[in-house]
Coordinates of C-alpha atoms (C1' of nucleotides) in Angstrom, one line a residue:
Chain A
M1 CA 0.0 0.0 0.0
A2 CA 2.0 3.0 -1.3
K3 CA 1.6 6.1 0.8
S4 CA -0.3 8.8 -1.1
T5 CA 1.5 12.0 -2.0
N6 CA -1.7 13.8 -2.8
T7 CA -3.0 15.8 0.2
E8 CA -6.7 14.8 -0.1
D9 CA -5.8 11.1 -0.2
K10 CA -3.4 11.5 2.7
I11 CA -6.2 13.0 4.7
L12 CA -8.6 10.1 3.8
E13 CA -6.0 7.6 4.8
S14 CA -5.3 9.2 8.1
A15 CA -9.0 9.7 8.8
S16 CA -9.8 6.1 7.9
Q17 CA -7.2 5.0 10.4
V18 CA -8.2 7.3 13.2
F19 CA -12.0 6.8 12.7
S20 CA -11.5 3.0 12.6
E21 CA -9.6 3.0 15.9
K22 CA -11.6 5.5 17.9
G23 CA -15.0 5.7 16.2
F24 CA -16.7 8.9 15.1
N25 CA -17.1 10.3 18.6
G26 CA -13.7 9.3 19.8
A27 CA -11.8 10.6 16.8
R28 CA -10.3 14.1 17.0
M29 CA -9.8 16.3 14.0
R30 CA -6.6 17.3 15.6
E31 CA -5.3 13.7 15.6
I32 CA -6.3 13.2 12.0
A33 CA -4.4 16.3 11.0
D34 CA -1.3 15.3 12.9
T35 CA -1.4 11.8 11.4
A36 CA -1.7 13.2 8.0
G37 CA 1.2 15.7 8.7
I38 CA -0.9 18.8 8.1
N39 CA -2.8 21.3 10.3
K40 CA -6.4 21.4 11.3
G41 CA -7.3 24.3 9.1
L42 CA -6.4 22.4 6.0
L43 CA -8.7 19.5 7.0
H44 CA -11.6 21.9 6.8
Y45 CA -10.5 23.2 3.5
Y46 CA -10.8 19.8 2.0
F47 CA -13.8 18.6 4.0
K48 CA -16.1 21.2 5.3
T49 CA -17.1 19.3 8.5
K50 CA -16.1 16.3 10.5
D51 CA -19.4 14.7 9.4
A52 CA -18.5 15.1 5.8
L53 CA -15.1 13.6 6.3
F54 CA -16.6 10.7 8.2
E55 CA -19.1 10.1 5.5
A56 CA -16.4 9.9 2.9
V57 CA -14.4 7.4 5.0
F58 CA -17.4 5.3 6.0
K59 CA -18.7 4.9 2.5
V60 CA -15.4 3.3 1.4
A61 CA -15.2 1.1 4.5
F62 CA -18.8 -0.2 4.1
K63 CA -18.3 -1.0 0.4
Q64 CA -15.1 -2.8 1.2
L65 CA -16.9 -4.9 3.7
I66 CA -19.9 -5.8 1.6
S67 CA -18.9 -5.7 -2.1
R68 CA -16.8 -8.9 -2.1
I69 CA -19.6 -11.0 -0.8
Q70 CA -22.0 -9.6 -3.2
H71 CA -19.6 -10.2 -6.1
I72 CA -19.1 -13.8 -5.2
L73 CA -22.9 -14.3 -4.6
E74 CA -23.4 -13.1 -8.2
M75 CA -20.9 -15.5 -9.8
D76 CA -21.9 -18.7 -11.6
L77 CA -20.4 -21.5 -9.4
P78 CA -21.5 -24.7 -7.8
L79 CA -22.4 -24.1 -4.1
Y80 CA -19.4 -25.8 -2.5
E81 CA -17.0 -23.8 -4.7
K82 CA -18.9 -20.6 -3.9
I83 CA -18.7 -21.3 -0.2
D84 CA -15.0 -22.0 -0.4
L85 CA -14.4 -18.8 -2.2
I86 CA -16.4 -16.8 0.3
V87 CA -14.5 -18.2 3.2
D88 CA -11.1 -17.7 1.6
T89 CA -11.5 -14.2 0.3
Y90 CA -13.5 -12.9 3.1
L91 CA -11.6 -14.3 6.0
G92 CA -8.4 -13.3 4.3
M93 CA -9.6 -9.7 3.8
I94 CA -10.8 -9.4 7.4
M95 CA -7.6 -10.8 8.9
K96 CA -5.7 -8.1 6.9
N97 CA -8.1 -5.4 8.2
P98 CA -9.2 -6.6 11.6
S99 CA -10.6 -3.3 12.7
L100 CA -12.8 -2.9 9.7
P101 CA -15.8 -5.0 10.8
N102 CA -15.9 -3.4 14.3
F103 CA -15.8 0.0 12.8
V104 CA -18.6 -0.5 10.3
I105 CA -20.8 -2.4 12.6
S106 CA -20.4 -0.1 15.6
E107 CA -21.2 3.0 13.6
L108 CA -24.0 1.2 11.8
N109 CA -25.7 0.1 15.0
K110 CA -25.9 3.7 16.2
D111 CA -28.4 4.5 13.5
A112 CA -29.3 1.2 11.9
D113 CA -32.7 1.7 10.6
R114 CA -32.0 4.9 8.6
F115 CA -29.0 3.2 7.1
I116 CA -30.8 0.0 6.1
K117 CA -33.5 1.9 4.3
R118 CA -31.0 4.0 2.4
N119 CA -29.0 1.0 1.3
I120 CA -31.4 -1.7 0.3
S121 CA -32.2 -1.6 -3.3
K122 CA -33.7 -4.0 -5.8
K123 CA -30.1 -4.9 -6.6
E124 CA -29.5 -6.5 -3.2
T125 CA -32.7 -8.5 -3.4
Q126 CA -31.9 -9.8 -6.8
I127 CA -28.3 -10.8 -6.0
F128 CA -29.5 -12.7 -3.0
A129 CA -32.4 -14.3 -4.8
K130 CA -29.8 -16.0 -7.1
F131 CA -28.1 -17.6 -4.1
I132 CA -31.4 -18.9 -2.8
A133 CA -32.1 -20.4 -6.1
L134 CA -28.8 -22.1 -6.1
V135 CA -29.2 -23.6 -2.7
D136 CA -32.7 -24.9 -3.5
Q137 CA -31.5 -26.4 -6.8
E138 CA -28.7 -28.3 -5.2
A139 CA -31.1 -29.6 -2.6
D140 CA -33.5 -30.7 -5.3
E141 CA -30.7 -32.6 -6.9
G142 CA -29.8 -34.3 -3.7
K143 CA -26.4 -32.8 -3.5
I144 CA -27.0 -31.2 -0.1
K145 CA -29.5 -31.4 2.7
R146 CA -32.4 -29.0 2.3
I147 CA -31.7 -25.8 4.2
D148 CA -32.9 -22.2 4.4
A149 CA -30.4 -20.3 2.3
R150 CA -30.6 -17.2 4.5
Q151 CA -29.7 -19.2 7.6
L152 CA -26.9 -20.9 5.8
L153 CA -25.3 -17.6 4.6
M154 CA -25.8 -16.1 8.0
N155 CA -23.9 -19.1 9.5
I156 CA -21.0 -18.8 7.2
I157 CA -20.6 -15.0 7.5
S158 CA -21.0 -15.3 11.3
M159 CA -18.2 -17.9 11.6
I160 CA -15.9 -15.8 9.4
V161 CA -16.4 -12.4 11.0
F162 CA -17.3 -12.9 14.6
P163 CA -14.0 -14.4 15.8
V164 CA -12.1 -11.3 14.6
L165 CA -14.8 -9.0 15.9
G166 CA -15.2 -10.7 19.3
R167 CA -11.6 -11.6 19.7
P168 CA -11.3 -10.1 23.2
I169 CA -14.4 -11.9 24.4
M170 CA -13.3 -15.2 23.0
Q171 CA -9.8 -14.9 24.4
V172 CA -11.2 -14.4 27.9
I173 CA -13.5 -17.3 27.5
F174 CA -10.7 -19.5 26.2
G175 CA -8.1 -18.1 28.6
T176 CA -5.9 -17.7 25.5
D177 CA -3.1 -15.3 24.7
N178 CA -2.7 -13.4 21.5
D179 CA -0.3 -15.9 19.8
E180 CA -2.4 -18.9 20.4
F181 CA -5.5 -17.2 19.2
K182 CA -3.8 -16.0 16.1
S183 CA -2.8 -19.6 15.2
L184 CA -6.5 -20.6 15.8
L185 CA -7.5 -18.0 13.2
L186 CA -5.0 -19.3 10.7
E187 CA -6.5 -22.8 10.9
R188 CA -9.9 -21.3 10.6
K189 CA -10.3 -21.2 6.8
Q190 CA -9.9 -24.9 6.5
H191 CA -12.0 -25.6 9.6
I192 CA -15.0 -23.5 8.5
K193 CA -15.1 -25.1 5.0
E194 CA -15.1 -28.6 6.5
F195 CA -17.6 -27.8 9.2
V196 CA -20.1 -26.3 6.7
K197 CA -19.7 -29.2 4.2
D198 CA -20.3 -31.7 7.0
A199 CA -23.4 -29.9 8.1
L200 CA -24.7 -29.9 4.5
K201 CA -24.2 -33.6 3.8
P202 CA -27.5 -35.1 2.6
Chain B
M1 CA -37.9 -5.2 35.4
A2 CA -39.2 -3.0 38.2
K3 CA -37.9 0.6 38.1
S4 CA -35.5 1.3 40.9
T5 CA -36.6 3.8 43.5
N6 CA -33.1 4.2 45.0
T7 CA -31.2 7.0 43.3
E8 CA -27.9 5.2 42.8
D9 CA -29.6 2.3 41.0
K10 CA -31.7 4.8 38.9
I11 CA -28.4 6.3 37.8
L12 CA -26.9 3.0 36.9
E13 CA -29.9 2.0 34.9
S14 CA -30.0 5.2 32.9
A15 CA -26.2 5.1 32.5
S16 CA -26.4 1.6 31.2
Q17 CA -29.0 2.6 28.7
V18 CA -27.3 5.6 27.4
F19 CA -23.8 4.1 27.3
S20 CA -25.1 1.1 25.5
E21 CA -26.8 3.2 22.8
K22 CA -24.1 5.8 22.3
G23 CA -20.9 4.3 23.6
F24 CA -18.5 5.9 26.1
N25 CA -17.5 8.8 23.8
G26 CA -21.0 9.4 22.5
A27 CA -22.7 9.4 25.9
R28 CA -23.4 12.7 27.6
M29 CA -23.5 13.0 31.4
R30 CA -26.3 15.5 30.7
E31 CA -28.4 12.8 29.0
I32 CA -27.8 10.3 31.7
A33 CA -28.9 12.7 34.3
D34 CA -32.1 13.6 32.3
T35 CA -32.9 10.0 31.8
A36 CA -32.6 9.3 35.5
G37 CA -34.7 12.4 36.3
I38 CA -32.0 14.1 38.3
N39 CA -29.4 16.8 37.6
K40 CA -25.8 16.6 36.6
G41 CA -24.4 17.6 40.0
L42 CA -25.9 14.6 41.6
L43 CA -24.3 12.3 39.1
H44 CA -20.9 13.5 40.3
Y45 CA -22.0 13.1 43.8
Y46 CA -22.6 9.4 43.4
F47 CA -19.8 8.7 40.8
K48 CA -16.9 11.1 40.9
T49 CA -16.2 10.9 37.2
K50 CA -17.6 9.8 33.9
D51 CA -14.9 7.1 33.8
A52 CA -16.0 5.7 37.2
L53 CA -19.6 5.6 36.2
F54 CA -18.7 3.8 32.9
E55 CA -16.6 1.3 34.7
A56 CA -19.5 0.4 37.0
V57 CA -21.8 0.0 34.1
F58 CA -19.4 -1.9 31.9
K59 CA -18.4 -4.4 34.6
V60 CA -22.0 -5.5 34.9
A61 CA -22.6 -5.7 31.1
F62 CA -19.5 -7.7 30.6
K63 CA -20.4 -10.2 33.3
Q64 CA -23.9 -10.5 31.9
L65 CA -22.4 -11.4 28.5
I66 CA -19.9 -13.9 29.6
S67 CA -21.0 -15.5 32.9
R68 CA -23.9 -17.6 31.4
I69 CA -21.6 -19.3 29.0
Q70 CA -19.0 -20.0 31.6
H71 CA -21.7 -21.4 33.9
I72 CA -23.0 -23.8 31.3
L73 CA -19.5 -24.8 30.3
E74 CA -18.9 -25.8 33.9
M75 CA -22.0 -28.0 34.2
D76 CA -21.9 -31.8 34.0
L77 CA -23.9 -32.6 30.8
P78 CA -23.5 -34.6 27.6
L79 CA -22.2 -32.5 24.8
Y80 CA -25.4 -32.2 22.8
E81 CA -27.4 -31.2 25.8
K82 CA -24.8 -28.6 26.6
I83 CA -24.9 -27.2 23.1
D84 CA -28.7 -27.0 23.2
L85 CA -28.5 -25.2 26.5
I86 CA -26.0 -22.7 25.3
V87 CA -28.0 -21.9 22.2
D88 CA -31.3 -21.6 24.0
T89 CA -30.1 -19.5 27.0
Y90 CA -27.6 -17.4 25.1
L91 CA -29.6 -16.5 22.0
G92 CA -32.6 -15.8 24.3
M93 CA -30.6 -13.5 26.4
I94 CA -29.1 -11.6 23.5
M95 CA -32.5 -11.2 21.7
K96 CA -33.8 -9.6 24.9
N97 CA -30.7 -7.3 25.1
P98 CA -29.8 -6.8 21.4
S99 CA -27.5 -3.8 22.2
L100 CA -25.5 -5.6 24.8
P101 CA -23.0 -7.4 22.5
N102 CA -22.3 -4.4 20.4
F103 CA -21.7 -2.3 23.5
V104 CA -19.3 -4.7 25.1
I105 CA -17.4 -5.6 22.0
S106 CA -17.1 -2.0 20.7
E107 CA -15.7 -0.8 23.9
L108 CA -13.5 -3.8 24.4
N109 CA -11.9 -3.4 21.0
K110 CA -10.8 0.1 21.9
D111 CA -8.3 -1.3 24.4
A112 CA -8.4 -5.0 23.9
D113 CA -5.0 -6.1 25.1
R114 CA -5.1 -4.3 28.4
F115 CA -8.5 -5.8 29.1
I116 CA -7.6 -9.4 28.1
K117 CA -4.6 -9.4 30.5
R118 CA -6.8 -8.1 33.3
N119 CA -9.5 -10.7 32.8
I120 CA -7.8 -13.9 32.1
S121 CA -7.3 -16.0 35.2
K122 CA -6.6 -19.6 36.0
K123 CA -10.4 -19.9 36.4
E124 CA -11.1 -19.3 32.7
T125 CA -8.5 -21.8 31.6
Q126 CA -9.8 -24.4 33.9
I127 CA -13.5 -23.9 32.9
F128 CA -12.6 -24.2 29.3
A129 CA -10.3 -27.2 29.8
K130 CA -13.3 -29.1 31.0
F131 CA -15.1 -28.4 27.8
I132 CA -12.2 -29.6 25.7
A133 CA -12.1 -32.8 27.7
L134 CA -15.8 -33.4 27.1
V135 CA -15.4 -32.9 23.3
D136 CA -12.4 -35.2 23.1
Q137 CA -14.1 -37.9 25.2
E138 CA -17.2 -38.0 23.0
A139 CA -15.0 -38.2 20.0
D140 CA -13.2 -41.1 21.5
E141 CA -16.5 -42.9 22.1
G142 CA -17.4 -42.3 18.5
K143 CA -20.4 -40.2 19.4
I144 CA -19.2 -37.3 17.4
K145 CA -16.6 -36.5 14.7
R146 CA -13.2 -35.4 16.1
I147 CA -13.0 -31.7 16.2
D148 CA -11.0 -28.9 17.8
A149 CA -13.1 -27.9 20.8
R150 CA -12.1 -24.3 20.5
Q151 CA -13.2 -24.0 16.9
L152 CA -16.4 -25.7 17.8
L153 CA -17.3 -23.3 20.6
M154 CA -16.2 -20.4 18.4
N155 CA -18.6 -21.5 15.7
I156 CA -21.5 -21.9 18.1
I157 CA -21.0 -18.5 19.7
S158 CA -20.4 -16.8 16.4
M159 CA -23.7 -18.1 15.0
I160 CA -25.6 -17.0 18.0
V161 CA -24.1 -13.5 18.5
F162 CA -23.2 -12.3 15.1
P163 CA -26.7 -12.1 13.5
V164 CA -27.8 -9.8 16.2
L165 CA -24.6 -7.8 16.2
G166 CA -24.4 -7.5 12.4
R167 CA -28.1 -7.2 11.8
P168 CA -27.7 -4.0 9.7
I169 CA -25.1 -5.6 7.4
M170 CA -27.1 -8.8 7.1
Q171 CA -30.3 -7.0 6.2
V172 CA -28.5 -5.1 3.5
I173 CA -27.0 -8.2 2.0
F174 CA -30.3 -10.0 2.2
G175 CA -32.4 -7.0 1.1
T176 CA -34.6 -7.8 4.1
D177 CA -36.9 -5.5 6.2
N178 CA -37.0 -5.6 10.0
D179 CA -40.0 -7.9 10.3
E180 CA -38.7 -10.6 8.0
F181 CA -35.3 -10.5 9.7
K182 CA -36.9 -10.8 13.1
S183 CA -38.7 -13.9 12.1
L184 CA -35.4 -15.3 10.8
L185 CA -34.0 -14.8 14.2
L186 CA -36.9 -16.5 15.9
E187 CA -36.3 -19.6 13.8
R188 CA -32.6 -19.5 14.6
K189 CA -32.5 -21.4 17.8
Q190 CA -33.8 -24.5 16.2
H191 CA -31.7 -24.0 13.1
I192 CA -28.4 -23.6 14.9
K193 CA -28.9 -26.8 17.0
E194 CA -29.6 -28.9 13.9
F195 CA -26.8 -27.3 11.9
V196 CA -24.2 -28.0 14.6
K197 CA -25.4 -31.6 15.2
D198 CA -25.3 -32.3 11.5
A199 CA -21.8 -31.0 11.3
L200 CA -20.8 -33.2 14.3
K201 CA -22.2 -36.5 13.0
P202 CA -19.4 -39.1 13.0
Chain C
dG1 C1' -3.1 25.4 -1.0
dT2 C1' -1.3 26.0 3.4
dC3 C1' -0.6 28.1 7.6
dT4 C1' -1.7 30.7 12.3
dA5 C1' -4.9 32.7 15.2
dT6 C1' -9.3 33.1 17.0
dA7 C1' -14.4 32.6 17.6
dT8 C1' -17.8 29.7 19.4
dC9 C1' -19.8 26.3 21.8
dA10 C1' -20.5 22.1 24.5
dT11 C1' -18.8 19.2 28.0
dG12 C1' -17.2 17.3 32.4
dA13 C1' -16.4 18.8 36.7
dT14 C1' -16.7 21.8 40.9
dA15 C1' -18.5 25.1 44.6
dG16 C1' -21.7 26.2 47.5
dA17 C1' -26.7 27.2 48.9
dC18 C1' -30.5 24.7 50.8
Chain D
dG1 C1' -28.8 14.3 49.3
dT2 C1' -30.2 17.4 46.0
dC3 C1' -30.2 21.6 43.5
dT4 C1' -28.3 25.9 40.7
dA5 C1' -24.6 28.4 39.0
dT6 C1' -20.2 28.5 37.3
dC7 C1' -15.5 27.2 35.8
dA8 C1' -12.0 25.2 32.9
dT9 C1' -11.0 22.7 29.1
dG10 C1' -10.9 21.2 24.7
dA11 C1' -13.4 20.5 20.5
dT12 C1' -15.1 22.0 15.8
dA13 C1' -15.1 25.5 12.8
dT14 C1' -13.9 30.1 10.6
dA15 C1' -11.1 34.2 9.2
dG16 C1' -7.5 35.9 7.2
dA17 C1' -2.3 36.3 6.2
dC18 C1' 1.0 34.3 3.1

DNA sequence: GTCTATATCATGATAGAC
DNA sequence: GTCTATCATGATATAGAC
């Protein structure tokens, strides 16, 4: 990831970093400016308000979190291959950006309903309808056990995202240090794929 | 839940509510006082600082989120019964307090490492060791497929907690309104139990 | 475009009357 | 214990020089 030389991009990078760590309310314009190596005045020159800057950052983060899944859901692939692809790409992406899910989800939960209404379009419904059709079809063919496609996708995404999101909780429950937990996460791709396939066996 | 008449408890209730919704940085002492029906001065009379008040609230919330699981892990039960019990009690509790996981996890992620060190004791490790032994034993007896107990528990907790935590995300991916999603959650207890048992079949 | 200096406002916290 | 009034701080945002 090459550091931007352009000022606006430098601001967006720093803002993304600070907002992710501290959240909207915890982030300080001062800290964003310092991180970007500029002064506060210049922040407001590029982005009128803190809200505007946040919007710009959040939009990118949200898209980053959701677009890969949607893309894979749209592809023409047998179910098992699709599941493997989701697990590999999504868990990989999240382990590279472990603060991303917490950032998006925390902020989203502050004003969930408004956001949901703004972001559900026909497109989402159509993409997902395709996945439902695939699951039903493979069940018809006897390749997998019959299952509610929504519950199935929810299971998969949960098992991918939650361990990273809830790492502190899990470590306390397990009584596990950072290193041991990290190795658990590394084994997780393989584990989830097998677990889901076992659950789907007809 | 009877409203407290005692002032300190009234403060704690209001603080819990406001902190859960807004987080530490978003919460205002002013709003907490208003919600409790008292003035700001009195807040500081009972709890010297905002930090102190937060600590008191967070402690309870964290315990609420983690103690049930630990309690069930400690019980003497066959694995399947234990799993059913975890799913039923935990999902029930979280659906009654949907903002609880987001609150605890968001705040925890702000300073994860310090917290983990403070909260891992021998006790946690011992409780969890018992669960590992149970899983291994039932695998030895051929009752279930051999599996890493840590991954198994992580799967179960993920599937319980994440859908409530990441509801906004899931609704956008599904293109689903609040009512439909709620009915999905209601079916979820049964679904998770079956899904896990299918995955564990030898 | 970039900086410094300043205006404006809201918040957490305190002091002191009752 | 409870209230009102006030302080001190630190934040966003703006104005204006360069």
